Amino acid sequence: MGKILLFVLLWRVIGNPFIALLVLLVVLYLLDRRFVGLTPSILKPLKRSRRLSLLREEPRMNPHNTSVKLDIARLEMERKRYTEAKALLEQVAAVMEDSAEVHADLGICELKLGRLEEGEKQILKALELSPRVKYGEPYLRLGEAFADRNPEKAVSYLQRFGEVNSSSCEAYYRLGELYKKLGRQEEAARAFRETVELYRGLPKYKRRHERRYEAAGAL
């Protein structure tokens, strides 16, 4: 209702409904980015592309710069270009064999490319090297990947993620979704309640990232 009134007010002030609608959308977007964080950033992809362009110049001059390859691989993962990221991570892993984070990233790429067994193997290796690597995110990605093929295994991985990172609303929300799929309604409802309760206790700087899961869990 408030948005409609604001639109009518802008229409009267500006005199053009299309421009008024555009101004309203911009205002709502800026407010969301500032206080809520549900909408994606418009500038982030541009900044990421610029950083990628700069980083890609380095391997041409120094093909053995492993840290740059790792940075590029992670940016490619953000762009969901997992094939390109995997190729770079394999080169990095050959040098940094004992890096839990590299094996975790490589495993996540394998999962995203549909190679669940290979991804699980890499991630379990990463967790063996460092049980709390990436704050438990690999457990979350395993739970996400096995949700359709093996829900019980997915539940197990999500529960382990919750043990490592107890401040993640995403873990409780995904756990609730899996319980629903398995017909375990009481456990699903409890997981959704925990999502909302956890969100309320989070510091402000973490709420923007977790807001979408709290909102979904509250439905």
PDB file of N, CA and C in Angstrom, residues 85-160:
ATOM      1  N   ALA A  85      37.260 -22.409 -13.853  1.00  0.00           N
ATOM      2  CA  ALA A  85      37.807 -22.385 -12.490  1.00  0.00           C
ATOM      3  C   ALA A  85      38.480 -23.709 -12.145  1.00  0.00           C
ATOM      4  N   LYS A  86      37.852 -24.812 -12.510  1.00  0.00           N
ATOM      5  CA  LYS A  86      38.403 -26.143 -12.214  1.00  0.00           C
ATOM      6  C   LYS A  86      39.760 -26.339 -12.881  1.00  0.00           C
ATOM      7  N   ALA A  87      39.894 -25.915 -14.136  1.00  0.00           N
ATOM      8  CA  ALA A  87      41.164 -26.070 -14.846  1.00  0.00           C
ATOM      9  C   ALA A  87      42.295 -25.340 -14.124  1.00  0.00           C
ATOM     10  N   LEU A  88      42.005 -24.135 -13.645  1.00  0.00           N
ATOM     11  CA  LEU A  88      43.018 -23.366 -12.910  1.00  0.00           C
ATOM     12  C   LEU A  88      43.311 -23.984 -11.550  1.00  0.00           C
ATOM     13  N   LEU A  89      42.277 -24.433 -10.869  1.00  0.00           N
ATOM     14  CA  LEU A  89      42.464 -25.018  -9.539  1.00  0.00           C
ATOM     15  C   LEU A  89      43.278 -26.306  -9.599  1.00  0.00           C
ATOM     16  N   GLU A  90      43.128 -27.073 -10.660  1.00  0.00           N
ATOM     17  CA  GLU A  90      43.933 -28.284 -10.814  1.00  0.00           C
ATOM     18  C   GLU A  90      45.409 -27.932 -10.937  1.00  0.00           C
ATOM     19  N   GLN A  91      45.720 -26.837 -11.636  1.00  0.00           N
ATOM     20  CA  GLN A  91      47.109 -26.390 -11.723  1.00  0.00           C
ATOM     21  C   GLN A  91      47.629 -25.956 -10.356  1.00  0.00           C
ATOM     22  N   VAL A  92      46.771 -25.234  -9.620  1.00  0.00           N
ATOM     23  CA  VAL A  92      47.163 -24.760  -8.287  1.00  0.00           C
ATOM     24  C   VAL A  92      47.340 -25.934  -7.328  1.00  0.00           C
ATOM     25  N   ALA A  93      46.434 -26.920  -7.391  1.00  0.00           N
ATOM     26  CA  ALA A  93      46.498 -28.065  -6.493  1.00  0.00           C
ATOM     27  C   ALA A  93      47.772 -28.877  -6.688  1.00  0.00           C
ATOM     28  N   ALA A  94      48.294 -28.887  -7.913  1.00  0.00           N
ATOM     29  CA  ALA A  94      49.534 -29.615  -8.183  1.00  0.00           C
ATOM     30  C   ALA A  94      50.713 -29.006  -7.427  1.00  0.00           C
ATOM     31  N   VAL A  95      50.614 -27.716  -7.126  1.00  0.00           N
ATOM     32  CA  VAL A  95      51.677 -27.011  -6.390  1.00  0.00           C
ATOM     33  C   VAL A  95      51.363 -26.963  -4.892  1.00  0.00           C
ATOM     34  N   MET A  96      50.093 -26.697  -4.576  1.00  0.00           N
ATOM     35  CA  MET A  96      49.669 -26.556  -3.176  1.00  0.00           C
ATOM     36  C   MET A  96      48.880 -27.796  -2.748  1.00  0.00           C
ATOM     37  N   GLU A  97      49.558 -28.941  -2.715  1.00  0.00           N
ATOM     38  CA  GLU A  97      48.903 -30.215  -2.456  1.00  0.00           C
ATOM     39  C   GLU A  97      48.258 -30.286  -1.071  1.00  0.00           C
ATOM     40  N   ASP A  98      48.800 -29.552  -0.116  1.00  0.00           N
ATOM     41  CA  ASP A  98      48.300 -29.629   1.257  1.00  0.00           C
ATOM     42  C   ASP A  98      47.364 -28.482   1.619  1.00  0.00           C
ATOM     43  N   SER A  99      46.863 -27.765   0.617  1.00  0.00           N
ATOM     44  CA  SER A  99      45.957 -26.648   0.884  1.00  0.00           C
ATOM     45  C   SER A  99      44.512 -27.141   0.951  1.00  0.00           C
ATOM     46  N   ALA A 100      43.929 -27.070   2.136  1.00  0.00           N
ATOM     47  CA  ALA A 100      42.541 -27.500   2.308  1.00  0.00           C
ATOM     48  C   ALA A 100      41.598 -26.618   1.488  1.00  0.00           C
ATOM     49  N   GLU A 101      41.872 -25.324   1.431  1.00  0.00           N
ATOM     50  CA  GLU A 101      40.986 -24.411   0.706  1.00  0.00           C
ATOM     51  C   GLU A 101      40.986 -24.700  -0.797  1.00  0.00           C
ATOM     52  N   VAL A 102      42.143 -25.029  -1.349  1.00  0.00           N
ATOM     53  CA  VAL A 102      42.224 -25.337  -2.779  1.00  0.00           C
ATOM     54  C   VAL A 102      41.430 -26.608  -3.090  1.00  0.00           C
ATOM     55  N   HIS A 103      41.595 -27.635  -2.279  1.00  0.00           N
ATOM     56  CA  HIS A 103      40.847 -28.880  -2.500  1.00  0.00           C
ATOM     57  C   HIS A 103      39.349 -28.655  -2.305  1.00  0.00           C
ATOM     58  N   ALA A 104      38.991 -27.797  -1.352  1.00  0.00           N
ATOM     59  CA  ALA A 104      37.571 -27.494  -1.139  1.00  0.00           C
ATOM     60  C   ALA A 104      36.983 -26.783  -2.355  1.00  0.00           C
ATOM     61  N   ASP A 105      37.697 -25.791  -2.873  1.00  0.00           N
ATOM     62  CA  ASP A 105      37.220 -25.070  -4.065  1.00  0.00           C
ATOM     63  C   ASP A 105      37.123 -26.008  -5.267  1.00  0.00           C
ATOM     64  N   LEU A 106      38.106 -26.878  -5.420  1.00  0.00           N
ATOM     65  CA  LEU A 106      38.094 -27.832  -6.530  1.00  0.00           C
ATOM     66  C   LEU A 106      36.904 -28.783  -6.393  1.00  0.00           C
ATOM     67  N   GLY A 107      36.639 -29.206  -5.166  1.00  0.00           N
ATOM     68  CA  GLY A 107      35.502 -30.079  -4.924  1.00  0.00           C
ATOM     69  C   GLY A 107      34.177 -29.402  -5.222  1.00  0.00           C
ATOM     70  N   ILE A 108      34.063 -28.143  -4.858  1.00  0.00           N
ATOM     71  CA  ILE A 108      32.829 -27.390  -5.131  1.00  0.00           C
ATOM     72  C   ILE A 108      32.613 -27.270  -6.639  1.00  0.00           C
ATOM     73  N   CYS A 109      33.686 -27.027  -7.391  1.00  0.00           N
ATOM     74  CA  CYS A 109      33.566 -26.962  -8.857  1.00  0.00           C
ATOM     75  C   CYS A 109      33.074 -28.295  -9.414  1.00  0.00           C
ATOM     76  N   GLU A 110      33.629 -29.381  -8.918  1.00  0.00           N
ATOM     77  CA  GLU A 110      33.200 -30.710  -9.377  1.00  0.00           C
ATOM     78  C   GLU A 110      31.712 -30.917  -9.088  1.00  0.00           C
ATOM     79  N   LEU A 111      31.273 -30.526  -7.912  1.00  0.00           N
ATOM     80  CA  LEU A 111      29.850 -30.666  -7.563  1.00  0.00           C
ATOM     81  C   LEU A 111      28.979 -29.855  -8.513  1.00  0.00           C
ATOM     82  N   LYS A 112      29.385 -28.625  -8.766  1.00  0.00           N
ATOM     83  CA  LYS A 112      28.592 -27.749  -9.635  1.00  0.00           C
ATOM     84  C   LYS A 112      28.547 -28.260 -11.077  1.00  0.00           C
ATOM     85  N   LEU A 113      29.571 -29.039 -11.460  1.00  0.00           N
ATOM     86  CA  LEU A 113      29.604 -29.605 -12.808  1.00  0.00           C
ATOM     87  C   LEU A 113      28.911 -30.960 -12.873  1.00  0.00           C
ATOM     88  N   GLY A 114      28.303 -31.371 -11.757  1.00  0.00           N
ATOM     89  CA  GLY A 114      27.542 -32.613 -11.732  1.00  0.00           C
ATOM     90  C   GLY A 114      28.345 -33.855 -11.432  1.00  0.00           C
ATOM     91  N   ARG A 115      29.640 -33.701 -11.124  1.00  0.00           N
ATOM     92  CA  ARG A 115      30.476 -34.856 -10.805  1.00  0.00           C
ATOM     93  C   ARG A 115      30.531 -35.008  -9.281  1.00  0.00           C
ATOM     94  N   LEU A 116      29.461 -35.570  -8.740  1.00  0.00           N
ATOM     95  CA  LEU A 116      29.287 -35.592  -7.292  1.00  0.00           C
ATOM     96  C   LEU A 116      30.334 -36.438  -6.580  1.00  0.00           C
ATOM     97  N   GLU A 117      30.669 -37.596  -7.125  1.00  0.00           N
ATOM     98  CA  GLU A 117      31.642 -38.462  -6.457  1.00  0.00           C
ATOM     99  C   GLU A 117      33.012 -37.801  -6.395  1.00  0.00           C
ATOM    100  N   GLU A 118      33.422 -37.207  -7.521  1.00  0.00           N
ATOM    101  CA  GLU A 118      34.721 -36.526  -7.539  1.00  0.00           C
ATOM    102  C   GLU A 118      34.721 -35.325  -6.591  1.00  0.00           C
ATOM    103  N   GLY A 119      33.606 -34.579  -6.595  1.00  0.00           N
ATOM    104  CA  GLY A 119      33.504 -33.426  -5.704  1.00  0.00           C
ATOM    105  C   GLY A 119      33.536 -33.832  -4.244  1.00  0.00           C
ATOM    106  N   GLU A 120      32.804 -34.879  -3.917  1.00  0.00           N
ATOM    107  CA  GLU A 120      32.786 -35.363  -2.527  1.00  0.00           C
ATOM    108  C   GLU A 120      34.179 -35.806  -2.097  1.00  0.00           C
ATOM    109  N   LYS A 121      34.887 -36.487  -2.988  1.00  0.00           N
ATOM    110  CA  LYS A 121      36.238 -36.957  -2.664  1.00  0.00           C
ATOM    111  C   LYS A 121      37.171 -35.784  -2.366  1.00  0.00           C
ATOM    112  N   GLN A 122      37.131 -34.757  -3.213  1.00  0.00           N
ATOM    113  CA  GLN A 122      37.992 -33.585  -3.005  1.00  0.00           C
ATOM    114  C   GLN A 122      37.642 -32.863  -1.708  1.00  0.00           C
ATOM    115  N   ILE A 123      36.359 -32.715  -1.448  1.00  0.00           N
ATOM    116  CA  ILE A 123      35.935 -31.984  -0.247  1.00  0.00           C
ATOM    117  C   ILE A 123      36.277 -32.757   1.021  1.00  0.00           C
ATOM    118  N   LEU A 124      36.088 -34.059   1.003  1.00  0.00           N
ATOM    119  CA  LEU A 124      36.450 -34.859   2.174  1.00  0.00           C
ATOM    120  C   LEU A 124      37.953 -34.796   2.435  1.00  0.00           C
ATOM    121  N   LYS A 125      38.733 -34.709   1.352  1.00  0.00           N
ATOM    122  CA  LYS A 125      40.181 -34.540   1.515  1.00  0.00           C
ATOM    123  C   LYS A 125      40.485 -33.192   2.164  1.00  0.00           C
ATOM    124  N   ALA A 126      39.770 -32.155   1.715  1.00  0.00           N
ATOM    125  CA  ALA A 126      39.955 -30.826   2.301  1.00  0.00           C
ATOM    126  C   ALA A 126      39.594 -30.829   3.783  1.00  0.00           C
ATOM    127  N   LEU A 127      38.499 -31.485   4.129  1.00  0.00           N
ATOM    128  CA  LEU A 127      38.053 -31.528   5.517  1.00  0.00           C
ATOM    129  C   LEU A 127      38.994 -32.364   6.382  1.00  0.00           C
ATOM    130  N   GLU A 128      39.636 -33.346   5.770  1.00  0.00           N
ATOM    131  CA  GLU A 128      40.635 -34.133   6.497  1.00  0.00           C
ATOM    132  C   GLU A 128      41.847 -33.268   6.826  1.00  0.00           C
ATOM    133  N   LEU A 129      42.213 -32.405   5.883  1.00  0.00           N
ATOM    134  CA  LEU A 129      43.342 -31.499   6.111  1.00  0.00           C
ATOM    135  C   LEU A 129      42.995 -30.421   7.128  1.00  0.00           C
ATOM    136  N   SER A 130      41.724 -29.932   7.083  1.00  0.00           N
ATOM    137  CA  SER A 130      41.287 -28.878   8.000  1.00  0.00           C
ATOM    138  C   SER A 130      39.771 -28.994   8.200  1.00  0.00           C
ATOM    139  N   PRO A 131      39.322 -29.574   9.310  1.00  0.00           N
ATOM    140  CA  PRO A 131      37.891 -29.812   9.524  1.00  0.00           C
ATOM    141  C   PRO A 131      37.019 -28.559   9.471  1.00  0.00           C
ATOM    142  N   ARG A 132      37.594 -27.387   9.698  1.00  0.00           N
ATOM    143  CA  ARG A 132      36.810 -26.155   9.694  1.00  0.00           C
ATOM    144  C   ARG A 132      37.120 -25.272   8.477  1.00  0.00           C
ATOM    145  N   VAL A 133      37.623 -25.892   7.426  1.00  0.00           N
ATOM    146  CA  VAL A 133      38.004 -25.119   6.239  1.00  0.00           C
ATOM    147  C   VAL A 133      36.806 -24.336   5.703  1.00  0.00           C
ATOM    148  N   LYS A 134      37.041 -23.111   5.342  1.00  0.00           N
ATOM    149  CA  LYS A 134      36.018 -22.208   4.779  1.00  0.00           C
ATOM    150  C   LYS A 134      34.776 -22.155   5.674  1.00  0.00           C
ATOM    151  N   TYR A 135      35.020 -22.208   6.985  1.00  0.00           N
ATOM    152  CA  TYR A 135      33.948 -22.111   7.986  1.00  0.00           C
ATOM    153  C   TYR A 135      32.832 -23.147   7.759  1.00  0.00           C
ATOM    154  N   GLY A 136      33.232 -24.307   7.240  1.00  0.00           N
ATOM    155  CA  GLY A 136      32.266 -25.386   7.064  1.00  0.00           C
ATOM    156  C   GLY A 136      31.478 -25.336   5.775  1.00  0.00           C
ATOM    157  N   GLU A 137      31.719 -24.343   4.922  1.00  0.00           N
ATOM    158  CA  GLU A 137      30.940 -24.221   3.682  1.00  0.00           C
ATOM    159  C   GLU A 137      30.929 -25.497   2.835  1.00  0.00           C
ATOM    160  N   PRO A 138      32.062 -26.264   2.759  1.00  0.00           N
ATOM    161  CA  PRO A 138      32.026 -27.489   1.950  1.00  0.00           C
ATOM    162  C   PRO A 138      30.919 -28.463   2.362  1.00  0.00           C
ATOM    163  N   TYR A 139      30.636 -28.564   3.669  1.00  0.00           N
ATOM    164  CA  TYR A 139      29.533 -29.419   4.114  1.00  0.00           C
ATOM    165  C   TYR A 139      28.211 -28.925   3.521  1.00  0.00           C
ATOM    166  N   LEU A 140      28.052 -27.620   3.497  1.00  0.00           N
ATOM    167  CA  LEU A 140      26.820 -27.024   2.965  1.00  0.00           C
ATOM    168  C   LEU A 140      26.665 -27.350   1.479  1.00  0.00           C
ATOM    169  N   ARG A 141      27.751 -27.239   0.732  1.00  0.00           N
ATOM    170  CA  ARG A 141      27.685 -27.527  -0.696  1.00  0.00           C
ATOM    171  C   ARG A 141      27.438 -29.013  -0.971  1.00  0.00           C
ATOM    172  N   LEU A 142      27.984 -29.880  -0.110  1.00  0.00           N
ATOM    173  CA  LEU A 142      27.702 -31.308  -0.250  1.00  0.00           C
ATOM    174  C   LEU A 142      26.219 -31.585   0.011  1.00  0.00           C
ATOM    175  N   GLY A 143      25.685 -30.955   1.053  1.00  0.00           N
ATOM    176  CA  GLY A 143      24.267 -31.126   1.344  1.00  0.00           C
ATOM    177  C   GLY A 143      23.397 -30.648   0.197  1.00  0.00           C
ATOM    178  N   GLU A 144      23.761 -29.538  -0.378  1.00  0.00           N
ATOM    179  CA  GLU A 144      23.040 -28.969  -1.514  1.00  0.00           C
ATOM    180  C   GLU A 144      23.107 -29.906  -2.718  1.00  0.00           C
ATOM    181  N   ALA A 145      24.295 -30.476  -2.983  1.00  0.00           N
ATOM    182  CA  ALA A 145      24.494 -31.315  -4.166  1.00  0.00           C
ATOM    183  C   ALA A 145      23.763 -32.649  -4.066  1.00  0.00           C
ATOM    184  N   PHE A 146      23.707 -33.222  -2.857  1.00  0.00           N
ATOM    185  CA  PHE A 146      23.096 -34.539  -2.690  1.00  0.00           C
ATOM    186  C   PHE A 146      21.617 -34.469  -2.316  1.00  0.00           C
ATOM    187  N   ALA A 147      21.045 -33.272  -2.290  1.00  0.00           N
ATOM    188  CA  ALA A 147      19.656 -33.104  -1.845  1.00  0.00           C
ATOM    189  C   ALA A 147      18.679 -33.947  -2.651  1.00  0.00           C
ATOM    190  N   ASP A 148      18.874 -34.031  -3.958  1.00  0.00           N
ATOM    191  CA  ASP A 148      17.954 -34.793  -4.802  1.00  0.00           C
ATOM    192  C   ASP A 148      18.335 -36.269  -4.906  1.00  0.00           C
ATOM    193  N   ARG A 149      19.619 -36.543  -5.016  1.00  0.00           N
ATOM    194  CA  ARG A 149      20.062 -37.918  -5.229  1.00  0.00           C
ATOM    195  C   ARG A 149      20.039 -38.748  -3.947  1.00  0.00           C
ATOM    196  N   ASN A 150      20.456 -38.158  -2.849  1.00  0.00           N
ATOM    197  CA  ASN A 150      20.544 -38.906  -1.586  1.00  0.00           C
ATOM    198  C   ASN A 150      20.200 -37.963  -0.428  1.00  0.00           C
ATOM    199  N   PRO A 151      18.910 -37.705  -0.188  1.00  0.00           N
ATOM    200  CA  PRO A 151      18.506 -36.747   0.848  1.00  0.00           C
ATOM    201  C   PRO A 151      19.027 -37.062   2.242  1.00  0.00           C
ATOM    202  N   GLU A 152      19.097 -38.350   2.590  1.00  0.00           N
ATOM    203  CA  GLU A 152      19.584 -38.713   3.922  1.00  0.00           C
ATOM    204  C   GLU A 152      21.046 -38.306   4.098  1.00  0.00           C
ATOM    205  N   LYS A 153      21.852 -38.538   3.066  1.00  0.00           N
ATOM    206  CA  LYS A 153      23.253 -38.116   3.121  1.00  0.00           C
ATOM    207  C   LYS A 153      23.331 -36.595   3.192  1.00  0.00           C
ATOM    208  N   ALA A 154      22.470 -35.925   2.441  1.00  0.00           N
ATOM    209  CA  ALA A 154      22.445 -34.463   2.445  1.00  0.00           C
ATOM    210  C   ALA A 154      22.128 -33.935   3.836  1.00  0.00           C
ATOM    211  N   VAL A 155      21.157 -34.540   4.499  1.00  0.00           N
ATOM    212  CA  VAL A 155      20.809 -34.137   5.865  1.00  0.00           C
ATOM    213  C   VAL A 155      22.012 -34.283   6.784  1.00  0.00           C
ATOM    214  N   SER A 156      22.724 -35.401   6.642  1.00  0.00           N
ATOM    215  CA  SER A 156      23.905 -35.642   7.476  1.00  0.00           C
ATOM    216  C   SER A 156      24.960 -34.554   7.285  1.00  0.00           C
ATOM    217  N   TYR A 157      25.203 -34.171   6.023  1.00  0.00           N
ATOM    218  CA  TYR A 157      26.203 -33.139   5.757  1.00  0.00           C
ATOM    219  C   TYR A 157      25.749 -31.778   6.289  1.00  0.00           C
ATOM    220  N   LEU A 158      24.474 -31.474   6.158  1.00  0.00           N
ATOM    221  CA  LEU A 158      23.976 -30.189   6.662  1.00  0.00           C
ATOM    222  C   LEU A 158      24.044 -30.133   8.183  1.00  0.00           C
ATOM    223  N   GLN A 159      23.781 -31.240   8.833  1.00  0.00           N
ATOM    224  CA  GLN A 159      23.879 -31.278  10.290  1.00  0.00           C
ATOM    225  C   GLN A 159      25.321 -31.051  10.732  1.00  0.00           C
ATOM    226  N   ARG A 160      26.261 -31.622  10.001  1.00  0.00           N
ATOM    227  CA  ARG A 160      27.671 -31.423  10.330  1.00  0.00           C
ATOM    228  C   ARG A 160      28.090 -29.978  10.074  1.00  0.00           C
TER     229      ARG A 160
END
